[in-house]
Short mmCIF file of C-alpha atoms in Angstrom, two decimals:
data_model
loop_
_atom_site.label_atom_id
_atom_site.label_comp_id
_atom_site.label_asym_id
_atom_site.label_seq_id
_atom_site.Cartn_x
_atom_site.Cartn_y
_atom_site.Cartn_z
CA MET A 1 92.27 107.45 100.36
CA ASN A 2 94.53 107.67 103.41
CA ARG A 3 98.09 106.74 102.59
CA PHE A 4 99.67 108.31 105.66
CA SER A 5 98.62 107.84 109.26
CA VAL A 6 99.73 108.78 112.74
CA SER A 7 99.29 106.05 115.32
CA GLU A 8 99.28 106.13 119.11
CA SER A 9 99.52 102.36 119.27
CA ARG A 10 101.93 99.70 118.04
CA ILE A 11 102.40 99.51 114.26
CA ASP A 12 101.56 96.12 112.75
CA PRO A 13 103.69 95.77 109.60
CA ALA A 14 101.64 92.83 108.29
CA ILE A 15 98.49 94.96 108.25
CA GLU A 16 100.25 97.97 106.75
CA LYS A 17 101.67 95.85 103.95
CA GLN A 18 98.29 94.68 102.74
CA GLY A 19 97.77 98.07 101.12
CA LEU A 20 100.71 97.46 98.78
CA ASP A 21 99.37 94.35 97.03
CA ASP A 22 99.04 94.71 93.27
CA VAL A 23 99.20 91.96 90.63
CA GLY A 24 101.44 94.20 88.53
CA ALA A 25 104.00 94.75 91.28
CA GLY A 26 107.27 92.81 91.16
CA ALA A 27 109.15 94.71 93.87
CA CYS A 28 108.28 95.82 97.37
CA VAL A 29 110.60 97.89 99.55
CA ILE A 30 109.83 98.48 103.21
CA PHE A 31 111.66 100.83 105.52
CA GLU A 32 111.23 100.57 109.27
CA GLY A 33 112.68 103.06 111.74
CA TRP A 34 113.40 101.39 115.08
CA VAL A 35 114.24 102.97 118.43
CA ARG A 36 117.93 102.23 118.92
CA ASN A 37 119.79 102.32 122.22
CA HIS A 38 122.22 105.06 121.23
CA ASN A 39 122.35 108.39 119.44
CA GLU A 40 125.42 110.47 118.70
CA GLY A 41 127.41 108.65 121.34
CA LYS A 42 124.74 108.87 124.05
CA SER A 43 123.00 105.87 125.54
CA VAL A 44 119.22 106.11 124.98
CA HIS A 45 116.63 104.46 127.27
CA GLN A 46 113.34 105.56 125.81
CA LEU A 47 111.79 107.95 123.31
CA ASP A 48 108.67 110.06 123.15
CA TYR A 49 107.26 111.24 119.85
CA GLN A 50 104.90 114.18 119.75
CA ALA A 51 102.98 115.16 116.60
CA TYR A 52 100.88 118.07 115.46
CA ALA A 53 98.59 115.38 114.13
CA PRO A 54 96.29 117.19 111.64
CA LEU A 55 99.23 118.83 109.88
CA ALA A 56 101.35 115.66 110.16
CA ARG A 57 98.61 113.80 108.32
CA SER A 58 98.24 116.38 105.57
CA GLU A 59 102.01 116.75 105.09
CA GLY A 60 102.39 112.96 105.05
CA GLU A 61 99.61 112.61 102.48
CA ALA A 62 101.25 115.28 100.32
CA ILE A 63 104.58 113.43 100.43
CA LEU A 64 103.01 110.10 99.43
CA SER A 65 100.97 111.69 96.63
CA GLU A 66 104.08 113.37 95.32
CA ALA A 67 105.95 110.04 95.49
CA MET A 68 103.19 108.41 93.40
CA SER A 69 103.69 110.97 90.64
CA ARG A 70 107.52 111.23 90.87
CA PHE A 71 108.16 107.46 90.78
CA LYS A 72 106.60 104.59 88.82
CA LEU A 73 104.82 103.01 91.78
CA ARG A 74 101.85 100.72 92.25
CA ALA A 75 101.22 101.79 95.87
CA ALA A 76 102.80 103.70 98.74
CA SER A 77 101.88 104.10 102.37
CA ALA A 78 103.40 105.11 105.68
CA VAL A 79 102.59 105.35 109.36
CA HIS A 80 104.38 107.15 112.20
CA ARG A 81 104.09 106.41 115.91
CA THR A 82 103.46 108.93 118.64
CA GLY A 83 103.73 108.49 122.41
CA SER A 84 106.29 106.59 124.46
CA LEU A 85 108.46 104.02 122.71
CA ALA A 86 110.96 101.57 124.12
CA ILE A 87 114.21 100.33 122.55
CA GLY A 88 113.40 98.11 119.57
CA ASP A 89 109.93 99.59 119.01
CA MET A 90 108.97 100.64 115.51
CA ALA A 91 108.74 104.42 115.16
CA VAL A 92 107.95 104.63 111.45
CA TRP A 93 106.95 102.26 108.66
CA VAL A 94 107.20 103.14 104.95
CA GLY A 95 106.12 100.70 102.24
CA VAL A 96 106.05 100.94 98.45
CA SER A 97 105.36 98.51 95.65
CA ALA A 98 106.38 98.94 92.02
CA ASP A 99 106.82 96.97 88.82
CA HIS A 100 110.60 97.27 89.11
CA ARG A 101 112.98 97.55 92.02
CA ASP A 102 114.73 100.71 90.89
CA ALA A 103 111.61 102.79 91.39
CA ALA A 104 110.78 101.01 94.65
CA TYR A 105 114.17 101.73 96.27
CA ASN A 106 114.32 105.31 95.03
CA ALA A 107 110.79 106.12 96.16
CA SER A 108 111.24 104.48 99.56
CA ARG A 109 114.36 106.49 100.29
CA TRP A 110 112.80 109.71 99.04
CA ILE A 111 109.68 109.24 101.19
CA ILE A 112 111.52 108.63 104.47
CA ASP A 113 113.85 111.57 103.75
CA GLU A 114 110.86 113.86 103.15
CA ILE A 115 109.05 112.60 106.26
CA LYS A 116 112.09 113.42 108.36
CA LEU A 117 112.37 116.86 106.80
CA ARG A 118 108.77 118.03 106.68
CA VAL A 119 106.31 116.14 108.85
CA PRO A 120 105.65 117.92 112.18
CA ILE A 121 106.72 115.16 114.56
CA TRP A 122 109.28 115.61 117.32
CA LYS A 123 111.43 113.15 119.20
CA ASN A 124 112.34 113.45 122.87
CA GLU A 125 115.23 111.20 123.83
CA HIS A 126 115.65 110.01 127.42
CA TYR A 127 119.29 109.26 128.11
CA ALA A 128 120.91 106.81 130.50
CA ASP A 129 122.30 109.72 132.54
CA GLY A 130 118.75 110.89 133.39
CA GLU A 131 118.81 113.80 130.97
CA SER A 132 116.28 114.16 128.21
CA GLY A 133 115.72 116.57 125.40
CA TRP A 134 113.69 117.36 122.31
CA LEU A 135 115.71 117.03 119.13
CA HIS A 136 115.59 119.99 116.76
CA PRO A 137 118.06 119.13 114.02
CA ASP A 138 119.89 122.12 112.57
CA ASN A 139 120.68 121.19 108.97
CA THR A 140 122.86 118.32 110.12
CA PRO A 141 121.77 115.06 108.50
CA VAL A 142 119.28 113.06 110.52
CA ASP A 143 119.64 109.29 110.51
CA MET B 1 91.46 139.60 118.88
CA ASN B 2 91.75 136.19 120.46
CA VAL B 3 93.76 133.33 118.92
CA ARG B 4 94.63 129.84 120.09
CA LEU B 5 98.27 128.74 120.20
CA LEU B 6 99.47 125.14 120.34
CA TYR B 7 103.00 124.37 121.52
CA PHE B 8 105.09 121.32 120.73
CA ALA B 9 108.43 119.89 121.80
CA SER B 10 110.90 122.43 123.29
CA LEU B 11 108.41 125.28 122.86
CA ALA B 12 105.88 123.41 125.01
CA ASP B 13 108.58 122.76 127.63
CA GLN B 14 109.66 126.41 127.69
CA ALA B 15 106.08 127.71 127.77
CA GLY B 16 105.18 125.17 130.44
CA ARG B 17 101.99 124.39 128.56
CA ALA B 18 100.72 122.69 125.38
CA GLU B 19 98.28 125.43 124.43
CA GLU B 20 96.95 128.82 125.38
CA SER B 21 94.55 131.49 124.22
CA VAL B 22 96.08 134.93 123.74
CA GLU B 23 94.69 138.40 123.18
CA THR B 24 96.81 140.08 120.55
CA SER B 25 96.85 142.96 118.15
CA ALA B 26 99.61 141.34 116.04
CA ASN B 27 98.66 141.30 112.40
CA ASN B 28 100.96 138.47 111.37
CA PRO B 29 102.61 135.39 112.92
CA ALA B 30 106.06 137.05 113.03
CA THR B 31 104.84 139.82 115.34
CA LEU B 32 102.80 137.36 117.38
CA TYR B 33 105.85 135.14 117.87
CA ASP B 34 107.89 138.11 119.13
CA GLU B 35 105.19 138.76 121.74
CA VAL B 36 104.96 135.21 123.07
CA ARG B 37 108.70 134.62 122.76
CA GLN B 38 109.37 137.50 125.14
CA ARG B 39 106.80 136.22 127.62
CA HIS B 40 107.96 132.55 127.57
CA GLY B 41 111.66 133.05 126.86
CA PHE B 42 111.66 130.84 123.74
CA SER B 43 115.19 130.09 122.57
CA LEU B 44 114.44 129.40 118.89
CA ASP B 45 114.12 132.34 116.56
CA THR B 46 111.82 132.54 113.53
CA GLY B 47 114.66 131.58 111.20
CA ARG B 48 114.49 128.06 112.64
CA LEU B 49 110.70 127.82 112.86
CA ARG B 50 107.84 127.33 110.46
CA VAL B 51 104.35 128.52 111.25
CA ALA B 52 100.93 126.95 110.60
CA VAL B 53 97.61 128.78 110.71
CA ASN B 54 94.53 126.59 110.92
CA GLY B 55 96.47 123.51 109.90
CA GLN B 56 98.22 125.03 106.87
CA ILE B 57 101.85 126.08 106.69
CA VAL B 58 101.93 129.81 105.81
CA ASP B 59 104.37 132.70 105.42
CA TRP B 60 105.34 134.76 108.44
CA THR B 61 103.48 137.71 106.91
CA HIS B 62 100.19 135.80 106.56
CA GLY B 63 97.17 137.59 108.06
CA ILE B 64 95.72 136.52 111.42
CA ASN B 65 92.04 136.43 112.26
CA GLU B 66 89.92 136.07 115.38
CA GLY B 67 89.74 132.44 116.48
CA ASP B 68 92.70 131.19 114.38
CA GLU B 69 94.67 128.16 115.56
CA ILE B 70 98.34 129.10 115.27
CA VAL B 71 101.29 126.75 115.70
CA PHE B 72 104.98 127.63 115.69
CA LEU B 73 106.79 124.55 114.44
CA PRO B 74 110.32 123.84 115.71
CA PRO B 75 112.63 121.84 113.41
CA VAL B 76 111.12 118.37 113.16
CA SER B 77 112.79 115.15 114.27
CA GLY B 78 110.47 112.34 113.30
CA GLY B 79 111.48 109.08 111.69
CA MET C 1 125.25 80.85 111.05
CA ASN C 2 122.96 80.54 108.05
CA ARG C 3 122.10 83.90 106.61
CA PHE C 4 120.86 82.66 103.23
CA SER C 5 118.36 79.91 102.60
CA VAL C 6 116.51 78.31 99.71
CA SER C 7 112.93 77.38 100.50
CA GLU C 8 110.47 75.08 98.74
CA SER C 9 107.57 76.48 100.77
CA ARG C 10 106.00 79.87 101.34
CA ILE C 11 108.28 82.55 102.84
CA ASP C 12 107.00 84.02 106.11
CA PRO C 13 108.41 87.56 106.31
CA ALA C 14 107.56 87.89 110.03
CA ILE C 15 109.75 84.91 110.85
CA GLU C 16 112.57 86.01 108.56
CA LYS C 17 112.60 89.45 110.13
CA GLN C 18 113.27 88.15 113.64
CA GLY C 19 116.89 87.57 112.68
CA LEU C 20 117.38 91.30 112.13
CA ASP C 21 116.57 92.46 115.69
CA ASP C 22 119.38 94.35 117.38
CA VAL C 23 119.11 97.02 120.09
CA GLY C 24 121.66 99.10 118.23
CA ALA C 25 119.72 99.11 114.95
CA GLY C 26 117.74 102.21 114.00
CA ALA C 27 116.93 101.28 110.39
CA CYS C 28 115.60 98.18 108.74
CA VAL C 29 115.17 97.82 104.97
CA ILE C 30 113.33 94.87 103.49
CA PHE C 31 113.14 93.97 99.82
CA GLU C 32 110.55 91.51 98.59
CA GLY C 33 110.40 90.23 95.03
CA TRP C 34 106.85 89.32 94.05
CA VAL C 35 105.61 87.37 91.03
CA ARG C 36 104.00 89.99 88.81
CA ASN C 37 101.50 89.34 86.06
CA HIS C 38 103.63 90.73 83.25
CA ASN C 39 107.20 90.73 81.96
CA GLU C 40 108.55 92.68 78.99
CA GLY C 41 105.08 93.15 77.58
CA LYS C 42 104.00 89.52 78.01
CA SER C 43 101.21 88.42 80.30
CA VAL C 44 102.51 85.94 82.89
CA HIS C 45 100.34 83.29 84.58
CA GLN C 46 102.77 81.40 86.76
CA LEU C 47 106.46 80.95 87.48
CA ASP C 48 108.73 78.06 88.37
CA TYR C 49 112.05 78.61 90.09
CA GLN C 50 114.72 75.94 89.93
CA ALA C 51 117.89 76.10 92.04
CA TYR C 52 121.16 74.24 92.20
CA ALA C 53 120.57 74.33 95.94
CA PRO C 54 123.99 73.55 97.48
CA LEU C 55 125.75 76.14 95.35
CA ALA C 56 122.85 78.61 95.71
CA ARG C 57 123.30 78.40 99.48
CA SER C 58 127.05 78.89 99.41
CA GLU C 59 126.86 81.74 96.88
CA GLY C 60 124.08 83.38 98.92
CA GLU C 61 126.10 83.04 102.13
CA ALA C 62 129.11 84.56 100.40
CA ILE C 63 127.04 87.55 99.26
CA LEU C 64 125.62 88.18 102.74
CA SER C 65 129.03 87.83 104.41
CA GLU C 66 130.47 90.27 101.93
CA ALA C 67 127.59 92.68 102.60
CA MET C 68 128.34 92.52 106.34
CA SER C 69 131.91 93.64 105.72
CA ARG C 70 131.17 96.17 102.93
CA PHE C 71 128.39 98.01 104.80
CA LYS C 72 127.93 99.05 108.43
CA LEU C 73 125.18 96.55 109.23
CA ARG C 74 123.84 94.91 112.37
CA ALA C 75 122.35 91.93 110.51
CA ALA C 76 121.48 90.67 107.02
CA SER C 77 119.57 87.69 105.77
CA ALA C 78 117.79 86.46 102.67
CA VAL C 79 115.69 83.59 101.40
CA HIS C 80 114.75 82.55 97.86
CA ARG C 81 111.83 80.37 96.85
CA THR C 82 111.95 77.41 94.53
CA GLY C 83 109.10 75.50 92.91
CA SER C 84 105.82 76.77 91.44
CA LEU C 85 104.71 80.28 92.31
CA ALA C 86 101.49 82.09 91.48
CA ILE C 87 100.98 85.80 90.78
CA GLY C 88 101.52 87.77 93.99
CA ASP C 89 103.67 85.10 95.65
CA MET C 90 106.92 86.13 97.25
CA ALA C 91 109.93 84.87 95.29
CA VAL C 92 112.68 86.44 97.35
CA TRP C 93 113.03 88.23 100.69
CA VAL C 94 116.08 90.30 101.65
CA GLY C 95 116.33 92.02 105.04
CA VAL C 96 119.02 94.14 106.65
CA SER C 97 119.26 96.17 109.84
CA ALA C 98 121.76 98.95 110.53
CA ASP C 99 122.36 101.86 112.86
CA HIS C 100 121.65 104.30 110.04
CA ARG C 101 119.42 104.16 106.99
CA ASP C 102 122.10 105.02 104.43
CA ALA C 103 123.92 101.74 105.03
CA ALA C 104 120.63 99.81 105.18
CA TYR C 105 119.39 101.03 101.79
CA ASN C 106 122.75 100.63 100.08
CA ALA C 107 123.32 97.13 101.44
CA SER C 108 119.79 96.00 100.59
CA ARG C 109 120.13 97.10 97.00
CA TRP C 110 123.61 95.61 96.66
CA ILE C 111 122.48 92.24 98.04
CA ILE C 112 119.49 91.81 95.71
CA ASP C 113 121.60 92.90 92.72
CA GLU C 114 124.26 90.30 93.61
CA ILE C 115 121.66 87.58 94.18
CA LYS C 116 120.24 88.22 90.72
CA LEU C 117 123.71 88.15 89.18
CA ARG C 118 125.35 85.22 90.91
CA VAL C 119 123.04 82.81 92.73
CA PRO C 120 122.27 79.71 90.60
CA ILE C 121 118.48 80.01 90.48
CA TRP C 122 116.47 80.06 87.26
CA LYS C 123 113.02 81.33 86.44
CA ASN C 124 110.62 79.67 84.03
CA GLU C 125 107.77 81.97 83.02
CA HIS C 126 104.45 80.55 81.84
CA TYR C 127 102.72 83.02 79.57
CA ALA C 128 99.04 83.61 78.90
CA ASP C 129 99.49 82.37 75.30
CA GLY C 130 100.51 78.90 76.56
CA GLU C 131 104.19 79.38 75.86
CA SER C 132 106.79 79.08 78.58
CA GLY C 133 110.52 79.51 78.79
CA TRP C 134 113.54 79.62 81.04
CA LEU C 135 114.97 83.10 81.32
CA HIS C 136 118.70 83.40 80.68
CA PRO C 137 119.41 87.12 80.79
CA ASP C 138 122.12 88.27 78.42
CA ASN C 139 123.72 91.32 80.05
CA THR C 140 120.46 93.24 79.84
CA PRO C 141 119.43 94.60 83.24
CA VAL C 142 117.15 92.31 85.20
CA ASP C 143 114.34 93.87 87.23
CA MET D 1 136.29 57.86 84.03
CA ASN D 2 132.73 58.33 85.16
CA VAL D 3 131.29 61.71 86.23
CA ARG D 4 127.82 62.86 87.22
CA LEU D 5 126.23 65.79 85.42
CA LEU D 6 123.30 67.85 86.71
CA TYR D 7 121.26 69.95 84.30
CA PHE D 8 119.17 73.00 85.09
CA ALA D 9 116.73 75.25 83.25
CA SER D 10 117.09 75.26 79.44
CA LEU D 11 119.94 72.71 79.57
CA ALA D 12 117.66 70.27 81.40
CA ASP D 13 114.91 70.88 78.83
CA GLN D 14 117.29 70.34 75.89
CA ALA D 15 118.90 67.25 77.45
CA GLY D 16 115.48 65.89 78.38
CA ARG D 17 116.81 65.01 81.81
CA ALA D 18 117.94 66.57 85.09
CA GLU D 19 121.03 64.43 85.49
CA GLU D 20 123.12 61.73 83.92
CA SER D 21 126.30 59.75 84.43
CA VAL D 22 128.78 59.93 81.58
CA GLU D 23 131.93 58.04 80.67
CA THR D 24 134.46 60.58 79.43
CA SER D 25 138.12 61.04 78.75
CA ALA D 26 137.80 64.83 78.83
CA ASN D 27 140.39 66.35 81.13
CA ASN D 28 138.56 69.62 81.77
CA PRO D 29 134.98 70.95 81.83
CA ALA D 30 135.39 72.78 78.50
CA THR D 31 136.11 69.54 76.61
CA LEU D 32 133.40 67.71 78.51
CA TYR D 33 130.84 70.40 77.60
CA ASP D 34 131.75 70.07 73.90
CA GLU D 35 131.02 66.36 74.12
CA VAL D 36 127.63 66.64 75.82
CA ARG D 37 126.66 69.71 73.82
CA GLN D 38 127.03 67.77 70.58
CA ARG D 39 124.98 64.87 71.95
CA HIS D 40 122.13 67.00 73.38
CA GLY D 41 122.20 69.97 70.97
CA PHE D 42 122.69 72.57 73.66
CA SER D 43 122.20 76.10 72.30
CA LEU D 44 124.32 77.99 74.86
CA ASP D 45 128.04 78.12 74.35
CA THR D 46 130.64 78.20 77.13
CA GLY D 47 130.94 81.99 76.87
CA ARG D 48 127.49 82.24 78.43
CA LEU D 49 127.93 79.46 81.00
CA ARG D 50 129.75 79.01 84.29
CA VAL D 51 130.78 75.60 85.53
CA ALA D 52 130.77 74.10 89.02
CA VAL D 53 132.67 71.00 90.10
CA ASN D 54 131.59 69.41 93.37
CA GLY D 55 129.63 72.51 94.38
CA GLN D 56 132.39 75.06 93.66
CA ILE D 57 132.55 77.38 90.70
CA VAL D 58 135.78 76.68 88.81
CA ASP D 59 137.66 77.64 85.62
CA TRP D 60 136.94 75.83 82.38
CA THR D 61 140.46 74.38 82.54
CA HIS D 62 139.97 72.90 86.03
CA GLY D 63 140.87 69.19 86.28
CA ILE D 64 138.17 66.49 86.37
CA ASN D 65 138.30 63.36 88.51
CA GLU D 66 136.37 60.11 88.72
CA GLY D 67 133.05 60.62 90.52
CA ASP D 68 132.96 64.42 90.26
CA GLU D 69 129.59 66.19 90.23
CA ILE D 70 129.74 68.67 87.37
CA VAL D 71 127.16 71.36 86.61
CA PHE D 72 127.08 73.71 83.64
CA LEU D 73 125.31 76.86 84.85
CA PRO D 74 123.24 78.88 82.36
CA PRO D 75 122.88 82.63 83.05
CA VAL D 76 120.84 82.90 86.25
CA SER D 77 117.43 84.57 86.56
CA GLY D 78 116.51 84.47 90.22
CA GLY D 79 115.00 87.30 92.22
#
C-alpha cells in the first residue's frame, strides 16, 4: 500500500482525502503547506521543489508507517509536490483519520515535522530581487 | 571502479550537472565525497550531508561497489 | 464577516476552504469531525444534532474572533451541521490558515475544543440496540 | 408577565415540547427554572445548566421582562 507519494502535478485534496475514510473514525486532521509570498523577510515569487524521488518515497512511507504504530490512527497519507510552484500552490498535503482528535492532531504534526526533517526534497526560492537559492536549513526550525 | 553520482539542489548547481559517472578507487562515500568536492568546489562538508547508496541511507564508511548509485544529500527543505 | 455558520445541509469542505486563501499563508490546518460508528463502547447507527442557532452563531463568531487575536492567523472559519447525520457524515469543519504551522495547529485545536465546550449544539446518538439519548457531558473529556 | 421558553435536547424530551409561553412572577431565571422544573420533572439542576435571555448568556440572577425569550442550556455536546 502506498501511503506517501511524490507528484509532479497539482495535488487534488479531495482525491487524497478519500484514502482516510473509515467508519470508525471520528476525527480527521489535514495539513496543507502552501507557497507563501514571503520567507524570512524576503519577498518570494516562485518556488521549485526537487526530490530524490525513490528515496523520498521510501522515507515518506517509513514515516507514515511509523505514525500508524506510534498513534492510534485509522489511516494516514501524504503527498509532496515537485517542480515549479506559484504563490498559493499546495506544496504538501498530509491527512490522518482517527477515532479521537487527540491522536489525529498529534500524528498530523509529527508527520509533517518528520517529512521536513528527513524526506530528500529541496526548495529553491526565487525572490523579488531576482536572486534565488536552494534552502539547506542548518538546525534552525523550518516553518 | 565506476559509480554513478546524482546531484541535487546546491550540489547540482555547484557541479553544473545533475549526474555523472566517475572512476574512483575510494572505498567509502567519505573518501569519494572528498574527491568530487575538490573537483566541483562543493561548499557543504560531510557533517551537513547524508549519503545514500542504491536508494538507502548508509554510513559514511559503507562499502562501495562497481555500478553503485551514490547520492550526497544536502540538508532537506521540503514541506 | 461571518466566520462561523450552522448548516442544515451537507458541508462542502472545498467551498469552506476558499475563505482561508491568503498569499501570505504557508500553512493550513483543517479539522473535520465525522460521525463514527461507535462511542464509549456502544455501536452507533445515526446522530441528530440540535442547535440553538442564534446563540450558536454568536458563540461561534466569538470563538473565531478570539482565535484571530490569540494566534498569528491569516484566516479562520468553521461550520457545524444540524439535523440527522449518518455514519461517515461530516458534523463539523474547522479551517485556519497562518504564515507558520505552529500557529495553525495550535489555533485549530483551540477552536474545536472551545466549540465543543461552549457552542449550544447537542448530539443525540441512536444506538444499535434501539436506544437513543442526548449527550450532556459532565466534565469528562469529549472526543 | 408572559415569557417564551425554548427547550433543547433532554429538556425538550422531558417537557414534551420545543417551546412554550408561560405566565410567571419569577424575577430571575433561577426562580423561573424551579417553576418549570417542577412542572416538567427536569432532571438537570441549575448547576449543570447555563441560561440565555434574548440570545445572550446571562447570570441566574439576571432580570426578566415581559416577552423575553429564555433558554435553559444543558451541557453541550457538539463537534
